[in-house]
PDB file of C-alpha atoms in Angstrom:
ATOM      1  CA  MET A   1    -117.946 -50.348   2.504  1.00 90.00           C
ATOM      2  CA  PRO A   2    -117.606 -48.794  -0.959  1.00 94.00           C
ATOM      3  CA  GLN A   3    -115.793 -45.463  -1.112  1.00 96.00           C
ATOM      4  CA  HIS A   4    -115.759 -42.624  -3.625  1.00 97.00           C
ATOM      5  CA  ILE A   5    -112.136 -41.520  -3.990  1.00 97.00           C
ATOM      6  CA  VAL A   6    -110.984 -38.270  -5.571  1.00 97.00           C
ATOM      7  CA  GLN A   7    -107.353 -37.356  -6.128  1.00 97.00           C
ATOM      8  CA  ARG A   8    -106.449 -34.027  -7.751  1.00 96.00           C
ATOM      9  CA  GLY A   9    -103.340 -32.859  -9.508  1.00 95.00           C
ATOM     10  CA  ILE A  10    -101.298 -30.339  -7.527  1.00 94.00           C
ATOM     11  CA  ASN A  11    -102.695 -26.818  -8.040  1.00 93.00           C
ATOM     12  CA  ARG A  12    -105.325 -28.522 -10.235  1.00 89.00           C
ATOM     13  CA  GLU A  13    -102.671 -28.952 -12.903  1.00 94.00           C
ATOM     14  CA  PRO A  14    -102.762 -31.909 -15.312  1.00 96.00           C
ATOM     15  CA  CYS A  15    -101.769 -35.343 -14.083  1.00 96.00           C
ATOM     16  CA  PHE A  16    -102.272 -37.010 -17.478  1.00 97.00           C
ATOM     17  CA  PHE A  17    -100.441 -35.597 -20.474  1.00 96.00           C
ATOM     18  CA  ALA A  18    -100.669 -38.240 -23.203  1.00 96.00           C
ATOM     19  CA  GLU A  19    -102.763 -41.296 -24.049  1.00 95.00           C
ATOM     20  CA  GLU A  20    -100.113 -43.691 -22.739  1.00 97.00           C
ATOM     21  CA  ASP A  21    -100.297 -42.020 -19.305  1.00 97.00           C
ATOM     22  CA  TYR A  22    -103.921 -43.139 -18.939  1.00 97.00           C
ATOM     23  CA  HIS A  23    -102.979 -46.676 -19.960  1.00 97.00           C
ATOM     24  CA  PHE A  24    -100.098 -46.772 -17.468  1.00 97.00           C
ATOM     25  CA  TYR A  25    -102.359 -45.579 -14.638  1.00 97.00           C
ATOM     26  CA  LEU A  26    -105.078 -48.094 -15.501  1.00 97.00           C
ATOM     27  CA  HIS A  27    -102.568 -50.940 -15.667  1.00 97.00           C
ATOM     28  CA  TRP A  28    -101.319 -50.193 -12.160  1.00 96.00           C
ATOM     29  CA  LEU A  29    -104.835 -49.541 -10.885  1.00 97.00           C
ATOM     30  CA  GLU A  30    -105.860 -53.028 -12.024  1.00 97.00           C
ATOM     31  CA  LYS A  31    -102.723 -54.695 -10.643  1.00 97.00           C
ATOM     32  CA  SER A  32    -102.767 -52.812  -7.342  1.00 97.00           C
ATOM     33  CA  ALA A  33    -106.490 -53.464  -6.841  1.00 98.00           C
ATOM     34  CA  ALA A  34    -105.813 -57.200  -7.196  1.00 97.00           C
ATOM     35  CA  ASP A  35    -102.745 -57.021  -4.927  1.00 97.00           C
ATOM     36  CA  TRP A  36    -104.623 -55.161  -2.182  1.00 97.00           C
ATOM     37  CA  CYS A  37    -108.007 -56.913  -2.503  1.00 97.00           C
ATOM     38  CA  CYS A  38    -110.004 -53.953  -3.760  1.00 98.00           C
ATOM     39  CA  HIS A  39    -112.894 -54.038  -6.219  1.00 97.00           C
ATOM     40  CA  ILE A  40    -113.109 -51.146  -8.711  1.00 97.00           C
ATOM     41  CA  HIS A  41    -116.743 -50.403  -9.629  1.00 95.00           C
ATOM     42  CA  ALA A  42    -116.285 -47.191 -11.628  1.00 95.00           C
ATOM     43  CA  TYR A  43    -113.596 -44.689 -12.516  1.00 95.00           C
ATOM     44  CA  ALA A  44    -113.016 -41.518 -14.487  1.00 96.00           C
ATOM     45  CA  LEU A  45    -109.516 -40.354 -15.296  1.00 96.00           C
ATOM     46  CA  MET A  46    -109.843 -36.660 -16.006  1.00 95.00           C
ATOM     47  CA  THR A  47    -106.926 -34.540 -17.186  1.00 94.00           C
ATOM     48  CA  ASN A  48    -106.287 -33.067 -13.738  1.00 95.00           C
ATOM     49  CA  HIS A  49    -107.938 -35.490 -11.323  1.00 96.00           C
ATOM     50  CA  VAL A  50    -109.151 -39.029 -10.777  1.00 97.00           C
ATOM     51  CA  HIS A  51    -112.473 -40.418  -9.506  1.00 97.00           C
ATOM     52  CA  LEU A  52    -112.635 -44.021  -8.285  1.00 98.00           C
ATOM     53  CA  LEU A  53    -115.442 -46.040  -6.741  1.00 97.00           C
ATOM     54  CA  VAL A  54    -113.772 -48.812  -4.753  1.00 97.00           C
ATOM     55  CA  THR A  55    -114.792 -51.465  -2.246  1.00 96.00           C
ATOM     56  CA  PRO A  56    -111.885 -52.833  -0.195  1.00 97.00           C
ATOM     57  CA  GLU A  57    -111.990 -56.286   1.361  1.00 96.00           C
ATOM     58  CA  ASN A  58    -110.163 -55.017   4.442  1.00 96.00           C
ATOM     59  CA  GLU A  59    -109.605 -51.753   6.273  1.00 93.00           C
ATOM     60  CA  THR A  60    -106.162 -50.999   4.786  1.00 96.00           C
ATOM     61  CA  GLY A  61    -106.962 -51.919   1.183  1.00 97.00           C
ATOM     62  CA  ILE A  62    -107.693 -48.455  -0.176  1.00 97.00           C
ATOM     63  CA  ALA A  63    -104.712 -46.821   1.538  1.00 97.00           C
ATOM     64  CA  LYS A  64    -102.393 -49.522   0.186  1.00 97.00           C
ATOM     65  CA  LEU A  65    -104.005 -49.313  -3.273  1.00 97.00           C
ATOM     66  CA  MET A  66    -103.558 -45.547  -3.513  1.00 97.00           C
ATOM     67  CA  GLN A  67    -100.027 -45.716  -2.136  1.00 96.00           C
ATOM     68  CA  ALA A  68     -99.026 -48.368  -4.693  1.00 96.00           C
ATOM     69  CA  ILE A  69    -100.505 -46.449  -7.620  1.00 95.00           C
ATOM     70  CA  GLY A  70     -99.034 -43.171  -6.402  1.00 91.00           C
ATOM     71  CA  ARG A  71     -95.533 -44.538  -6.116  1.00 92.00           C
ATOM     72  CA  ARG A  72     -95.511 -46.073  -9.571  1.00 95.00           C
ATOM     73  CA  TYR A  73     -97.452 -43.406 -11.424  1.00 97.00           C
ATOM     74  CA  VAL A  74     -95.662 -40.346 -10.039  1.00 96.00           C
ATOM     75  CA  GLN A  75     -92.298 -41.995 -10.653  1.00 96.00           C
ATOM     76  CA  TYR A  76     -93.365 -42.789 -14.236  1.00 97.00           C
ATOM     77  CA  ILE A  77     -94.587 -39.215 -14.892  1.00 97.00           C
ATOM     78  CA  ASN A  78     -91.509 -37.608 -13.344  1.00 97.00           C
ATOM     79  CA  ARG A  79     -89.215 -39.788 -15.428  1.00 97.00           C
ATOM     80  CA  ALA A  80     -91.220 -39.492 -18.663  1.00 97.00           C
ATOM     81  CA  TYR A  81     -91.609 -35.707 -18.476  1.00 97.00           C
ATOM     82  CA  ARG A  82     -88.308 -34.860 -16.757  1.00 96.00           C
ATOM     83  CA  ARG A  83     -89.928 -33.309 -13.739  1.00 95.00           C
ATOM     84  CA  THR A  84     -89.542 -33.691  -9.979  1.00 94.00           C
ATOM     85  CA  GLY A  85     -91.738 -33.462  -6.943  1.00 91.00           C
ATOM     86  CA  SER A  86     -95.311 -34.278  -6.197  1.00 91.00           C
ATOM     87  CA  LEU A  87     -97.955 -34.762  -8.846  1.00 95.00           C
ATOM     88  CA  TRP A  88    -100.906 -34.947  -6.483  1.00 94.00           C
ATOM     89  CA  GLU A  89    -102.429 -32.248  -4.305  1.00 92.00           C
ATOM     90  CA  GLY A  90    -101.947 -33.894  -0.944  1.00 87.00           C
ATOM     91  CA  ARG A  91    -103.626 -37.100   0.094  1.00 90.00           C
ATOM     92  CA  TYR A  92    -106.618 -38.480  -1.775  1.00 95.00           C
ATOM     93  CA  LYS A  93    -110.106 -37.690  -0.466  1.00 96.00           C
ATOM     94  CA  SER A  94    -112.583 -40.477   0.154  1.00 94.00           C
ATOM     95  CA  SER A  95    -116.240 -40.676   1.116  1.00 94.00           C
ATOM     96  CA  VAL A  96    -117.922 -43.831   2.359  1.00 94.00           C
ATOM     97  CA  ILE A  97    -120.977 -44.855   0.352  1.00 92.00           C
ATOM     98  CA  GLN A  98    -123.331 -46.198   3.016  1.00 82.00           C
ATOM     99  CA  ALA A  99    -126.658 -46.546   1.245  1.00 76.00           C
ATOM    100  CA  GLU A 100    -126.818 -49.270  -1.383  1.00 78.00           C
ATOM    101  CA  SER A 101    -129.047 -47.031  -3.504  1.00 78.00           C
ATOM    102  CA  TYR A 102    -126.343 -44.331  -3.542  1.00 89.00           C
ATOM    103  CA  LEU A 103    -123.818 -46.737  -5.085  1.00 90.00           C
ATOM    104  CA  LEU A 104    -125.462 -46.460  -8.531  1.00 90.00           C
ATOM    105  CA  THR A 105    -125.906 -42.707  -8.107  1.00 91.00           C
ATOM    106  CA  CYS A 106    -122.193 -42.384  -7.363  1.00 93.00           C
ATOM    107  CA  MET A 107    -121.318 -44.547 -10.384  1.00 92.00           C
ATOM    108  CA  ARG A 108    -123.416 -42.281 -12.615  1.00 92.00           C
ATOM    109  CA  TYR A 109    -121.788 -39.190 -11.083  1.00 93.00           C
ATOM    110  CA  ILE A 110    -118.308 -40.574 -11.805  1.00 94.00           C
ATOM    111  CA  GLU A 111    -119.094 -41.721 -15.336  1.00 93.00           C
ATOM    112  CA  LEU A 112    -120.807 -38.421 -16.218  1.00 93.00           C
ATOM    113  CA  ASN A 113    -117.839 -36.338 -15.008  1.00 91.00           C
ATOM    114  CA  PRO A 114    -116.412 -35.915 -18.550  1.00 92.00           C
ATOM    115  CA  VAL A 115    -119.860 -34.814 -19.785  1.00 91.00           C
ATOM    116  CA  ARG A 116    -120.179 -32.182 -17.040  1.00 92.00           C
ATOM    117  CA  ALA A 117    -116.683 -30.955 -17.943  1.00 88.00           C
ATOM    118  CA  ALA A 118    -117.869 -30.567 -21.581  1.00 88.00           C
ATOM    119  CA  MET A 119    -115.202 -32.974 -22.808  1.00 88.00           C
ATOM    120  CA  VAL A 120    -117.691 -35.306 -24.518  1.00 89.00           C
ATOM    121  CA  PRO A 121    -121.422 -35.136 -25.277  1.00 88.00           C
ATOM    122  CA  ASP A 122    -122.058 -38.492 -23.580  1.00 87.00           C
ATOM    123  CA  PRO A 123    -119.852 -40.818 -21.505  1.00 85.00           C
ATOM    124  CA  GLY A 124    -119.679 -43.668 -24.051  1.00 84.00           C
ATOM    125  CA  PRO A 125    -116.745 -42.421 -26.142  1.00 81.00           C
ATOM    126  CA  TYR A 126    -114.692 -41.096 -23.205  1.00 84.00           C
ATOM    127  CA  ARG A 127    -111.636 -43.206 -22.511  1.00 78.00           C
TER     128      ARG A 127
END
């Protein structure tokens, strides 16, 4: 079943600080999704949170995917910015997308997140 995943920065603080941070996260998202048999349908990397629409091939796929990304990304950020501790506000939140018709609605919601946040006028130019 597809799931809408949201993970927020601790205290809603930024979790991406520079362009290369987004690239690092996306690299490990792609690799970890392949490693843990998950299909990424949509994503939005906001400055202080992440939205993912993911379908796992097995029941542990999403947990393993998020754990793998978390380990690598938090370690990278802590090293790059000379910080310690958690980057994320607890565990990720996920919602199962049961209706096939809601899958496209959820994709639109995720891709329009930067527009609703007034970061861009339309989703096309958003990284």
